[in-house]
XYZ file of C-alpha atoms in Angstrom:
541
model
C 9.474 -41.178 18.429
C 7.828 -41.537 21.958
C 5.776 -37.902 23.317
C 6.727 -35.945 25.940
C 6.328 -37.596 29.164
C 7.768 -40.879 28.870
C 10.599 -41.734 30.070
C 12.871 -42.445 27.626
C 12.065 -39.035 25.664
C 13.267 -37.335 29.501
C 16.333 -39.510 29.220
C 16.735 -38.400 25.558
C 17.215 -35.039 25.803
C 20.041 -34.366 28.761
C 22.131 -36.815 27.588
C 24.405 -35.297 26.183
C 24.898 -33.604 30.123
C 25.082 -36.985 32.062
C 28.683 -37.967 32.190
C 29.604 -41.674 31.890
C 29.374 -42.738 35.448
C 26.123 -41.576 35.950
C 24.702 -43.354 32.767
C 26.494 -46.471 33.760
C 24.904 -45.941 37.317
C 21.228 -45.214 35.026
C 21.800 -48.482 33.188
C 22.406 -50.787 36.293
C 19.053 -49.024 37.946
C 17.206 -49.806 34.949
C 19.154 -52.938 33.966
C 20.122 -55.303 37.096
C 16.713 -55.959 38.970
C 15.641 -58.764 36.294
C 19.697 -60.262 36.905
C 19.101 -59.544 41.073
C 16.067 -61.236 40.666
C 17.219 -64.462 39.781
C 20.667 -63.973 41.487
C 17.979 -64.290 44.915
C 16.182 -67.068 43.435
C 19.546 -68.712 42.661
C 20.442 -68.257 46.427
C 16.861 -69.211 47.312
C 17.243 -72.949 45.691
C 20.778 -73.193 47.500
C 20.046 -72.396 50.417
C 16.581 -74.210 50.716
C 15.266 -71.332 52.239
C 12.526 -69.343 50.238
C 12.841 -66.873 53.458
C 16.372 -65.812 52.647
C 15.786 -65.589 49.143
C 13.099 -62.930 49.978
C 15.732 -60.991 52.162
C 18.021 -60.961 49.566
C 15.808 -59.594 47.283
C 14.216 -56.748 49.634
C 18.450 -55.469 50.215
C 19.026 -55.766 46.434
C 16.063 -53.889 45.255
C 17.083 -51.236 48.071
C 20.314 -51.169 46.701
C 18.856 -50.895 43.326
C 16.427 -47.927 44.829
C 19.163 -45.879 45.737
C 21.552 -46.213 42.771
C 18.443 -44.960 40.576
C 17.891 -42.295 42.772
C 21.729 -41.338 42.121
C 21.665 -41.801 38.772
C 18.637 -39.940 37.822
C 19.105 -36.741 40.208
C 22.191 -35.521 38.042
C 19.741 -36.260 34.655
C 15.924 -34.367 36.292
C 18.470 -31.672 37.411
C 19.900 -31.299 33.811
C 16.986 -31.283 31.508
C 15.331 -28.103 30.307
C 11.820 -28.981 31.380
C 10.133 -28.421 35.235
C 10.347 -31.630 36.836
C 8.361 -31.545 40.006
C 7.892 -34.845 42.655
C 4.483 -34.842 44.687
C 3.389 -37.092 47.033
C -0.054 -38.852 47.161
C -1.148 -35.768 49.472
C -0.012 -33.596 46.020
C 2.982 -32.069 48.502
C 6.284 -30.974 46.731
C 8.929 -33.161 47.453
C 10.974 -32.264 45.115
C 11.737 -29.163 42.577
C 14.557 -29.164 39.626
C 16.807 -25.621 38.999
C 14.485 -25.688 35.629
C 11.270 -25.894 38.022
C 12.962 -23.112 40.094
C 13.439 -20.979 36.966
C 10.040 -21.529 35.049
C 7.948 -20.558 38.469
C 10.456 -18.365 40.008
C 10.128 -20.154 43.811
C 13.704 -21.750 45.459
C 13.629 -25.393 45.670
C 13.977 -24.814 49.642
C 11.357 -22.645 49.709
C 8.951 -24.503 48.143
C 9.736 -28.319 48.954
C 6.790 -29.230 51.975
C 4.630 -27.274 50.343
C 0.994 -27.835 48.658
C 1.008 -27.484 45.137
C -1.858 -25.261 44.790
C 1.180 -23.078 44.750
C 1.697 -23.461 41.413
C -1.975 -23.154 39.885
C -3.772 -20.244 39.743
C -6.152 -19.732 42.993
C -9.897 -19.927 40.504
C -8.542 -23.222 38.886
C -6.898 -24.838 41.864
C -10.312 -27.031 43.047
C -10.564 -28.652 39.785
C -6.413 -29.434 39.046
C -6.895 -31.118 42.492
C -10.095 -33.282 41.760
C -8.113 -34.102 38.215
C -5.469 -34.981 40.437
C -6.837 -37.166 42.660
C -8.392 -39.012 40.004
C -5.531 -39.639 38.448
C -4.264 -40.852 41.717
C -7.309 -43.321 42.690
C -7.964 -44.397 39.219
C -5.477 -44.150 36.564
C -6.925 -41.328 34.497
C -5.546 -38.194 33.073
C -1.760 -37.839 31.509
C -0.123 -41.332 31.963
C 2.729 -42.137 30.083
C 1.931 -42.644 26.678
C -1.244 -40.032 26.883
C -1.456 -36.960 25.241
C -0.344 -34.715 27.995
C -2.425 -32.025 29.938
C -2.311 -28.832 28.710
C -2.973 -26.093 31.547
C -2.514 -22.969 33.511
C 0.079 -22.194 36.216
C 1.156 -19.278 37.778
C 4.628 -17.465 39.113
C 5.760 -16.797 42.041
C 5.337 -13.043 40.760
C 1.590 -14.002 39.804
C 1.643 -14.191 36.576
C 0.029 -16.653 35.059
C 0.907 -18.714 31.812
C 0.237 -21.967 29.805
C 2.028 -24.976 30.368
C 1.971 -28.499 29.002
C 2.242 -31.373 31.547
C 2.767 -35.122 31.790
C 2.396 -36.873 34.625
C 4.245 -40.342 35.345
C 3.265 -42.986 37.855
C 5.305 -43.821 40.636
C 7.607 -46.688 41.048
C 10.248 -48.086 44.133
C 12.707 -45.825 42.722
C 11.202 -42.537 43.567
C 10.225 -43.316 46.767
C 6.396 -43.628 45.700
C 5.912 -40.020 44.292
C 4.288 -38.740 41.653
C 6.232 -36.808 39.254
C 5.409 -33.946 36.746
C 7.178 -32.656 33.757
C 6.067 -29.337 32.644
C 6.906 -27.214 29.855
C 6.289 -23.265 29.123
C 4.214 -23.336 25.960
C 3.871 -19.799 26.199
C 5.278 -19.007 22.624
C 3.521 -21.796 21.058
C 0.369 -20.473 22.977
C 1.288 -16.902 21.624
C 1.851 -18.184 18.142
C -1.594 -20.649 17.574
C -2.755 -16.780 18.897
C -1.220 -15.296 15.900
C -2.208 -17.496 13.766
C -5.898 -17.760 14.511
C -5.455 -14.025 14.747
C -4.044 -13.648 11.130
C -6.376 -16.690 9.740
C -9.447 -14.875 10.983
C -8.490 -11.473 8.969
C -7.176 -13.445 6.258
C -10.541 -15.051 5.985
C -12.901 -11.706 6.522
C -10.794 -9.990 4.032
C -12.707 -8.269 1.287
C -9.703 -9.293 -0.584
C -8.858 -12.573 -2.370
C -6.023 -13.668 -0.786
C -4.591 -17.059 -2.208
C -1.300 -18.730 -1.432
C 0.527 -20.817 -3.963
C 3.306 -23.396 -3.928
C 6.507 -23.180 -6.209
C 4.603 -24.739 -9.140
C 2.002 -22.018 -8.892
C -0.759 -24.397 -7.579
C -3.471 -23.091 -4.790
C -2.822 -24.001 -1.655
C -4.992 -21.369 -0.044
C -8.237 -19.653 -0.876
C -9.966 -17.431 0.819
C -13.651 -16.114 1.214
C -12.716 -13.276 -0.165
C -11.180 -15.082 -3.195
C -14.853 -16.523 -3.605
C -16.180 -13.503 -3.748
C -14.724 -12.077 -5.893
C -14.068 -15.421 -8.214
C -16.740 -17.578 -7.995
C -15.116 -20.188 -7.304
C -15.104 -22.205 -3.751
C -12.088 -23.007 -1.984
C -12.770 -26.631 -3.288
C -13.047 -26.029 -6.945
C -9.277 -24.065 -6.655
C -7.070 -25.968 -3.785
C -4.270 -27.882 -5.959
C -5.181 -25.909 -9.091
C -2.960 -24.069 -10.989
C -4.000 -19.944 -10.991
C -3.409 -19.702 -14.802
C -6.863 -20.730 -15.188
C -8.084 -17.027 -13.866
C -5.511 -15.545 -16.085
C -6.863 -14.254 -19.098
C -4.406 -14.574 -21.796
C -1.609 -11.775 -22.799
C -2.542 -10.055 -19.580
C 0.336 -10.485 -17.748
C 4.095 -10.186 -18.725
C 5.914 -13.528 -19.003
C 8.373 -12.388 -16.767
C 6.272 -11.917 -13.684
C 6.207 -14.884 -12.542
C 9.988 -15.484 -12.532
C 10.150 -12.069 -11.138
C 8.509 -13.846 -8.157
C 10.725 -16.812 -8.264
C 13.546 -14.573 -7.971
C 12.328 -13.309 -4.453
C 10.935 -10.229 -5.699
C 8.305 -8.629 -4.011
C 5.360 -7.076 -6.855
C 3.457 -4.505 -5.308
C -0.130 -2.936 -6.961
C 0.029 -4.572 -10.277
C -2.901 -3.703 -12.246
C -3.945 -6.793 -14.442
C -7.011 -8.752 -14.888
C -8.875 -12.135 -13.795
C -11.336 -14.315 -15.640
C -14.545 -15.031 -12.942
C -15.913 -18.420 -13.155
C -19.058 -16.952 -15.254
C -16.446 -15.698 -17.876
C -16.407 -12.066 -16.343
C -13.556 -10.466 -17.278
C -12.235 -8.100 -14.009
C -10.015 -5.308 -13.361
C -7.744 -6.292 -10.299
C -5.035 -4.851 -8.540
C -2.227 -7.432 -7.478
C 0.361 -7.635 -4.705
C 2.856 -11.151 -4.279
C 5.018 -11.727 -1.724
C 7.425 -14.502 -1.920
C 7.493 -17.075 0.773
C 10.377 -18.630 2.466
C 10.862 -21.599 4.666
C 13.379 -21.607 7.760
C 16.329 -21.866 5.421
C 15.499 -19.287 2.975
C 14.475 -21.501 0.453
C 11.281 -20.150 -1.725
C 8.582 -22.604 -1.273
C 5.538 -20.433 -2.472
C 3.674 -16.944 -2.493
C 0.930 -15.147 -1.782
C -0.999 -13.052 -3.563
C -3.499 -10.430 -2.353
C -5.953 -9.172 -5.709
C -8.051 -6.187 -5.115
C -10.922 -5.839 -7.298
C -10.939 -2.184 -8.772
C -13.536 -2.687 -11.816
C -15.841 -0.300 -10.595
C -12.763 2.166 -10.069
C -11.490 1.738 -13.411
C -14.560 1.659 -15.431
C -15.333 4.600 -13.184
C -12.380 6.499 -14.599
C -12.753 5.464 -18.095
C -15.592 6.724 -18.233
C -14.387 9.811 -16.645
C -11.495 9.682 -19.455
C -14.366 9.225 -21.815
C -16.475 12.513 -20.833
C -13.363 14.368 -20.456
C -12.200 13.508 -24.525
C -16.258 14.683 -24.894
C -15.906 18.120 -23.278
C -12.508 18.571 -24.877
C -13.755 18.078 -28.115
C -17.294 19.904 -27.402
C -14.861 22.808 -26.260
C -12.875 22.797 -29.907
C -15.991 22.718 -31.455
C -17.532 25.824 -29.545
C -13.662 27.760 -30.186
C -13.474 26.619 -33.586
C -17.321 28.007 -34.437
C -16.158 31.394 -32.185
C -13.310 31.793 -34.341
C -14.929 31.537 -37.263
C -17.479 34.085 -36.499
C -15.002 36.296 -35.055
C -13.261 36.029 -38.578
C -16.892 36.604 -40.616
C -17.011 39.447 -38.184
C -13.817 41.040 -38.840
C -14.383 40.369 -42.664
C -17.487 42.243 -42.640
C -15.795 44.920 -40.568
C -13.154 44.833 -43.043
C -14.905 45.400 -46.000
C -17.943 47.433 -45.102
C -16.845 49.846 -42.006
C -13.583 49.748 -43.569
C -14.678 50.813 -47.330
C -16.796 53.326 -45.139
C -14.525 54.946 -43.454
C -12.368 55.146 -46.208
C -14.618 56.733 -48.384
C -15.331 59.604 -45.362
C -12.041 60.482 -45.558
C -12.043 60.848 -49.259
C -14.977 63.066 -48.389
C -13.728 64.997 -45.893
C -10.511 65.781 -48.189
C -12.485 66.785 -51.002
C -14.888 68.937 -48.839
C -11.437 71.080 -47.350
C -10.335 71.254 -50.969
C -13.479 72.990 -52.198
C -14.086 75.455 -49.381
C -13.416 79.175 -50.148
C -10.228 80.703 -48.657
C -12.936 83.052 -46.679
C -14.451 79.916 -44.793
C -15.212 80.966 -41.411
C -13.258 79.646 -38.881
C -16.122 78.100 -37.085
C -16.542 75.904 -40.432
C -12.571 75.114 -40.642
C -12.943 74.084 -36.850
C -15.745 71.718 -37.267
C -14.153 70.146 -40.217
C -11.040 69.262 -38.154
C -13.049 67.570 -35.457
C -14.733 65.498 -37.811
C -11.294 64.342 -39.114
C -9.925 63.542 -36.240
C -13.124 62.023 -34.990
C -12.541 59.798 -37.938
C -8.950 59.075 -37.646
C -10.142 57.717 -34.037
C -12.761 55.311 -35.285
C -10.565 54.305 -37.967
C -7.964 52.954 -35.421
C -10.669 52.127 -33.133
C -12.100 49.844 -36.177
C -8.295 48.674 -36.322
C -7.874 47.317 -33.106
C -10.911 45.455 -33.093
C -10.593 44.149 -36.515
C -7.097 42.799 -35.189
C -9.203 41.437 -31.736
C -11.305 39.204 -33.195
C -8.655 38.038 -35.416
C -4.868 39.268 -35.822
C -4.203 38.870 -39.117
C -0.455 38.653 -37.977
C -1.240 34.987 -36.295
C -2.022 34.251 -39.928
C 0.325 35.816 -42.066
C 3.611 35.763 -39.608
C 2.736 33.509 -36.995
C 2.017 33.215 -33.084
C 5.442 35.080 -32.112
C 5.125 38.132 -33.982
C 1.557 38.145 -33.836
C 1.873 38.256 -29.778
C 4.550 41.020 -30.165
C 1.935 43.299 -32.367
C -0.463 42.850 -29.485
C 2.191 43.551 -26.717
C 2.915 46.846 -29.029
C -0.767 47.721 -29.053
C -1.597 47.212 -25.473
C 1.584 48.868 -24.498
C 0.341 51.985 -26.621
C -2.185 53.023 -23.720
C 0.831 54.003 -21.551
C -0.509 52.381 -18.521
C 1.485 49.326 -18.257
C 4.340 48.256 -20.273
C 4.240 44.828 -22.399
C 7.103 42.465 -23.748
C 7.363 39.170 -25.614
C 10.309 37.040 -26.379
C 11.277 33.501 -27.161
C 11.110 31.727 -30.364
C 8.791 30.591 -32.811
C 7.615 26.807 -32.794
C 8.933 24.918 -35.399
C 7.799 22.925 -36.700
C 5.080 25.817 -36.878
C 1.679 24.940 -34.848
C -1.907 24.010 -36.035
C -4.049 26.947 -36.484
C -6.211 25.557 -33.343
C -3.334 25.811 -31.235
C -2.078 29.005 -31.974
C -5.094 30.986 -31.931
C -5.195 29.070 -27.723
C -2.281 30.378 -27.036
C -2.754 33.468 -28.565
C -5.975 33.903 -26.738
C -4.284 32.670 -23.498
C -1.466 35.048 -23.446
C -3.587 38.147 -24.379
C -6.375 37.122 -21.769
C -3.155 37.289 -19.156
C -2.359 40.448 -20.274
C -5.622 42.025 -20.254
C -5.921 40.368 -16.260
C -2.159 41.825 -15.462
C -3.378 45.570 -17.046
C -6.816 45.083 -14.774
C -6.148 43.375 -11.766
C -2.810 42.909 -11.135
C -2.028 46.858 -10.117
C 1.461 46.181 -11.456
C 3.614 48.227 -14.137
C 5.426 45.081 -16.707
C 3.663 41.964 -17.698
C 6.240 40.018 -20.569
C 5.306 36.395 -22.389
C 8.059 34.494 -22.825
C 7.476 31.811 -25.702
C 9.945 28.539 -26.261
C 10.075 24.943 -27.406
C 12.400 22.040 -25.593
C 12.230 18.286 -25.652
C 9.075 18.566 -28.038
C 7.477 20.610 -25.626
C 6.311 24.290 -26.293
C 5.583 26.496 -23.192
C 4.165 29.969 -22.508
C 4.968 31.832 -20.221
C 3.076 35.393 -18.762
C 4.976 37.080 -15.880
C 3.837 40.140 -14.401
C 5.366 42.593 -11.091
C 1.770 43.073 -9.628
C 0.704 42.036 -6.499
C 0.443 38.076 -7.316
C -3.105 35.940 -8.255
C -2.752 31.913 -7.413
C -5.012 29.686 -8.893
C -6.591 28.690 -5.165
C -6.832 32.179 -3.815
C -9.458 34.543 -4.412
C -9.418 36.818 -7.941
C -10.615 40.150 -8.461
C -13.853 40.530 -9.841
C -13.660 38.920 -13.487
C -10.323 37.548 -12.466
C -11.746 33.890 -11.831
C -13.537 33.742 -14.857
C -10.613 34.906 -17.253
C -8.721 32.238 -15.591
C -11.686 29.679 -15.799
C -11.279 30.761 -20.075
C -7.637 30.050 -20.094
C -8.028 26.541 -18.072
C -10.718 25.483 -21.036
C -8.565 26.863 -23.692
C -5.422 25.160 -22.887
C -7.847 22.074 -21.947
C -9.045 22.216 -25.172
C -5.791 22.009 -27.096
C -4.314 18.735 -24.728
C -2.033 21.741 -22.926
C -1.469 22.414 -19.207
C -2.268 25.773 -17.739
C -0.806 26.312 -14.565
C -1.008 29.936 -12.271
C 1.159 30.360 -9.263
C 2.468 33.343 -7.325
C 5.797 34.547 -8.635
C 8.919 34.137 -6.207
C 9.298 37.653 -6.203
C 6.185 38.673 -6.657
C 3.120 39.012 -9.170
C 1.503 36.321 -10.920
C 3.203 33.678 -13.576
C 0.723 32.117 -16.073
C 2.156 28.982 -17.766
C 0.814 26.630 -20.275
C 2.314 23.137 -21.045
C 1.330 22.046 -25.195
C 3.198 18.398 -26.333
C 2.008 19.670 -30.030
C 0.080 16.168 -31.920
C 2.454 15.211 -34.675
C 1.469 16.952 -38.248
C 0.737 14.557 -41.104
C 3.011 15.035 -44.162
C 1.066 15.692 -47.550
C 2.753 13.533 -49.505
């Protein structure tokens, strides 16, 4: 196929506008001067006159001038392209509707005139020398040549790129010169985009690689290097299974992709051409050609590594802490229970044994006991009943023997019973007891949870009802500590002590895999709740 600016590719492409008679009139212009030719030289032998052969020939070719001139007006007018005639002194002479269109000057305006009017006033010197040259010597865009590409300009100003051919005159135009041009404004626009999009393809930090149907490379970038190891010519035409490491990707992904599906952050991994095994984060985009045909993809890989060996270690300290945190709970508990045993047995036998005393001392005093005796012996008991209830509540502090014996619901209602006992706030519990029933690490959390809430509702909260309400749905068990106070949120600032009984209830539930979460109540006060997915028990068999 000839290029743009011969002339068969400008007779190409209006045909289909060029009614009959005008082609027929196009191929007798183009046709009939070889046949007039030797119709004069005919004449020329038969007349014995070479003189009247010439004549002929100078009338026919006239003829032949003007018929081409008629049958190529109808086809420069049609075609799509700016078709403008200059004469050796680069005047317009003539100027298509197309031309009129592209530069936005009327043909009669414009015909007679230089055409400087057409380039842009810094660039019009050297278009003229090119020009010229051209003209005197034969140089530049001739038919055949790979065509000029340069700048013109509007009638409005505006400049913009154009692609011209220039074609050498002939008897038929009258001796001018003419010029196609063409608006290449979108392609200039799009090699724009491209080079725009290649160059941040290319500085990405990211390996981007495109890949045909068969999964081959057909694109590597720097960043794919990088990150790889390999260069772009190690990988172009290679398939990208060899950076897959095996059984780390789904065997449906890559039909996924086939199916025009569009994979967004997929977290898999890459081999490195050392044997490196990374951490990458994977987008692919299917790729369509003009008919909507897949013909490839491309994948952008993100290497997050760092980031996740980063958070595994993270995930790694935080298993640490949680266990450290058991560990320090569990060895609490167990003191407070030595504790309370030795309470138990010696201030309890104590006490017990003053009481005895005190009996047996009331039994044994004459009927003529002063009074001031009788008085000071029922301080002392009562002074005794108080420590013995005092002894009581902090036996049942460090550990409530109901946790053990009944279990976390009633054990929480015995403390909401006790506490309510001062008379300066009333407590509640309700709900159900876990079943199947907790580990004794878990209950004594949530125990320790629900009566730190308390004890922060009865101290901080100004309020007259706190209530814990305890159930167990969809294998989840959750605690719940309401109160009508004047509200605490976990971001806001706490009384003094506040924080830190909240900090205690974060590393209990922490410690125990549960979620503790305070908010402000809709209506008020402050709602404690804690989240436990209890670890499946193991069946003695």
């Amino acid at each position: 196929m000839r290029r743009p600016g011969t002339i068969p590719w400008l007779i190409a492409r209006p045909l289909d506008r060029v009614g009959a008679q005008q082609l027929v009139l196009l191929l007798s212009a183009t046709v009939l001067p070889a046949v007039l030719w030797w119709v004069a030289g005919s004449a020329a032998a038969a007349s014995g006159s070479a003189l009247a052969g010439l004549l002929l020939f100078i009338r026919l070719q006239h003829t032949l001038a003007e018929r081409h001139a008629a049958a190529t007006a109808p086809i420069i007018a049609a075609v799509r392209d700016a078709v403008v005639s200059l004469s050796a002194e680069l005047v317009i002479v003539a100027f298509n509707p197309a031309a009129e269109k592209m530069f936005g000057h009327p043909a009669e305006k414009i015909l007679g005139k230089s055409v400087d009017m057409l380039i842009p006033a810094r660039l019009r010197e050297r278009y003229r020398r090119d020009m010229q040259a051209f003209i005197a010597h034969g140089h530049g865009g001739q038919p055949g040549d790979k065509p000029w590409t340069l700048c013109a300009t509007r009638a409005s100003g505006d400049e913009f790129p154009a692609e011209v051919s220039v074609l050498r005159p002939d008897a038929g135009r009258g001796g001018a010169y003419r010029i196609i041009i063409r608006d290449v404004t979108d392609r200039h626009e799009a090699h724009l985009h491209g080079n725009r999009l290649a160059a941040i393809v290319e500085s990405s930090s990211d390996a981007i690689v495109g890949l045909d149907r068969e999964g081959r490379v057909t694109h590597w970038n720097g960043g794919a290097e990088r990150m790889t190891g390999y260069a772009a010519a190690e990988m172009l035409g290679r398939s990208f299974l060899a950076l897959v490491p095996p059984g780390s990707e789904p065997d449906d992904l890559a039909a996924r992709v086939l199916a025009g599906e569009r994979i967004l952050g997929y977290e898999t991994r890459r081999v490195r051409k050392d044997g490196r095994v990374i951490d990458v984060s994977l987008s692919v985009s299917p790729i369509h050609d003009e008919h909507g045909r897949l013909v490839g993809a491309s994948t952008v890989a993100r290497d997050i590594t760092a980031q996740r060996t980063a958070e595994r270690s993270r995930a790694d300290d935080v298993l640490k802490l949680r266990e450290l945190t058991r560990r320090l709970m569990r060895i609490e508990e167990e003191q407070k229970r030595a504790l309370g045993q030795e309470l138990h047995d010696q201030a309890g036998a104590n006490l017990a044994a003053l009481a005895l005393t005190l009996q047996l001392v009331r039994q044994q005093l004459p009927q003529d006991t002063p009074a001031e005796v009788a008085s000071r012996l029922d301080f002392c008991d009562e002074l005794l009943q108080r420590t013995t209830a005092s002894v009581r509540d902090a036996l049942g502090g460090l550990r409530p023997t109901a946790l053990d014996e009944l279990g976390l619901l009633a054990a929480l209602r015995q403390h909401a019973r006790a506490m309510s006992g001062s008379g300066l706030m009333a407590f509640s519990v309700d709900g159900e007891e876990p079943h199947p029933r907790l580990d004794s690490e878990c209950e004594i959390a949530l125990f320790r949870i629900a009566q730190e809430a308390f004890s922060n509702a009865l101290k901080h909260s100004g309020g007259s009802r706190a209530h814990a309400h305890l159930s167990q749905a969809d294998g989840e068990v959750r605690l719940r500590i309401t109160d009508d106070g004047r509200g605490v949120s976990s971001a806001g600032p706490a009384p003094s002590g506040g924080r830190l009984g909240l900090t205690t209830m974060r590393e209990r539930a922490d410690a125990i895999g549960a979620h503790l979460d305070v908010s402000k109540g809709k209506e008020g006060g402050t709602v404690v709740t804690v989240h436990l997915v209890p670890a499946p028990r193991e069946v003695a068999a």
